């Protein structure tokens, strides 16, 4: 490799990932700000529409009052100037006049019928002033302060006790509505429809008003009729009176047709006041109507969602009759909030009392069964052979003990974040492993430390340095001359602090600043525990430990070219130090007397290069000393393993296959057979004569795509490394792997199991034959990445969810080998994240990036089902949508919408496995529709968990990490049969005795 490649390869994973992580964080914040701007635009458009209605109604109101009583109109002008004190009052004609009310402040809410006909029958009346202001904390109406000041306004004493306004207030004394003028109040044609429209808009709009989660809204609609059947008044709810005002008159009888509109359960039950519905008015003047329509159109243009508000209003008016009857009989609905955004979910019919549901953790538990992968991409010196015949290595937060001959795994899982370094004790039983720093889900830092543990029992013997190290632990080494009494540690701080610890007591023996440059490895001299060597970027340091202090001497390169990196070193049997560097050389170092001519009088002995041996093209990544004194070296660019004699004469060499990358680490098995860790996260086993085969393989970049076979013990993964891998869960091995032109993000098996579809980052998707690995179909939908692929239960349709906000539907024929476009689902306002098919294969449920839940009628032509209430009892063939009534309990309080990346319901519909953004896998009972549902929580991943799936028979759960490139296979243990000693299980229990069934 060239110098730039070497420098990138040798930088630690944490520092190399800092910049992409920051960019990713900034992109996430930008997306959140754009979503908030969209919500603000929508709210502004709604406010402008309301203003249009008020502007339209004011002249009509004045005209009608002048026609009946000019004196009342003059007083009414003062009411308009009072800026809305009576704006929240009910329109009522059935209440009697209160003697204390001011007659001139009454409102007229219906058509006014004159003696010989109707006055103003082309118009309608609405609340005359601006809508009331609501206090978000109490959900009650607030009267603006200071409104009663000013000579041109009605005093508060005259307005505070006004509860209803009738026509009698506007007529001269002595004239009743039933004599003389015969004026009566009637409901204006279209008012009832408009109120229904307002309610439908509040239900159907994708931008809903935030409501406090501990509130229950009770809406009641009252229709009062006279004996002749004509409507007398319209009431859309009971208003909360202004403090200090008299209560609503009790002599108004409730309508026999009145009833609850809907009940929304949100935590504690509190009454909630609903705004009065706006009334649409018909302007008799055509010019004014055109002007107002133009204003309304400009307001609607602020809405970014489709269809527009005006078109949606027309559709809802057309279906007002059926909608009204449906809402009259609907059941309960639940609101959950993500980033202040309300998400409404309807309670299924078979759940009679939502409050009585009791949540319990599932009786099943998970046990870590297998770990796929190895971290060789950015770590070194992390593969050793124990006395038990087990190879020990790490990936994510797990240290794996893999028995080479028996092909079994054990796991040490006590680390809280990614393991970064590893070493074994001289007894080849004890192990020391160091981790990086991290944060928990609450943002609290997790401090790095080193664990010393027994590999035979997996028991932690000592925890070293908790609260001492910064950022992480980069290198560890046991002393040899004193049988491992001391442990040397170098952390990842700016000064790369070097410390020596007493292994038995866990106390610090000495500490010193090392260097500001990167340090790659540290080792004790096997013959003298007071001598320690470190190497890294452009340096080799020789340390002396004496009386609790450390002093160093720098290696002198002299006439030899100083390499950019010293990658590794070992001690020869003669006591010399051999280093491998980024120039491809093996340098032999030895002590020499002080060079008085160069260093001056009194110069002490120094460590200088005694010999330079050309070894590899590119870097020398690793050196391994064999028992007989021979040396193995592993190359980066040339991927060669060379065996050297004791006097550094080359004896044999071999080259590992290119697909596995460069040589990262070598472990001696028996002097002939070796284990080789590679930079592409594979572990090879073999000899120079027989070659090498992979015994451990894994991805080398972030993974997102995961799919399980419908009938076999097989699953597929794909990720940013452009690899598509098919694994066998029973044999714990990679069946086959192929490399694509773009990286894959999602996949799904056809129900017949013969083909699998893989969605790529460019909008392209492929269909692969599972046996031949051939591409049988190749299509492209849009030019943005695909996020979800899902076949219908019978395999006749394929749904493709894209980041262009569309779901593409294809007809599938010839056992999944031929596809034809069937339709496109258009209605989401953000990218598609998850989708599921109904059991009958006719409907789809989908989630999007702005937390929408939409339902689609595929059999009816990919139509959006605007009435989401009708889908509450629909059964789903799979459940992978993260938003929905049945999985509402998986969300933690205060979640921001990205905390849960994936979930999957088991095939027996008893469990839900959840992958979150905090490196954890959770197991919930299904369904779990109540907040704070108890669950079992499992750790092991060192990065956000991107996907999770059950195998076809629910025997295992598969979880996939993002940046940690790790696949964990969990065994499902039935009936709580105990926990594995190596797993850290955190489960929250419940005292409930029953669980809901969907």
Short mmCIF file of C-alpha atoms in Angstrom, two decimals, residues 38 56 72 104 120 176 210 307 309 400 428 624 799 887:
data_model
loop_
_atom_site.label_atom_id
_atom_site.label_comp_id
_atom_site.label_asym_id
_atom_site.label_seq_id
_atom_site.Cartn_x
_atom_site.Cartn_y
_atom_site.Cartn_z
CA UNK A 38 -43.19 21.87 7.07
CA UNK A 56 -66.26 36.72 4.75
CA UNK A 72 -78.72 46.32 17.47
CA UNK A 104 -76.65 44.37 22.37
CA UNK A 120 -79.87 36.40 4.08
CA UNK A 176 -90.94 38.16 20.06
CA UNK A 210 -50.26 18.71 19.33
CA UNK A 307 -53.62 16.63 -2.11
CA UNK A 309 -56.52 21.41 1.49
CA UNK A 400 -15.52 -14.77 21.10
CA UNK A 428 -2.82 -19.03 28.26
CA UNK A 624 4.75 -13.78 14.82
CA UNK A 799 -43.93 -3.87 -2.88
CA UNK A 887 -46.45 -2.12 18.90
#
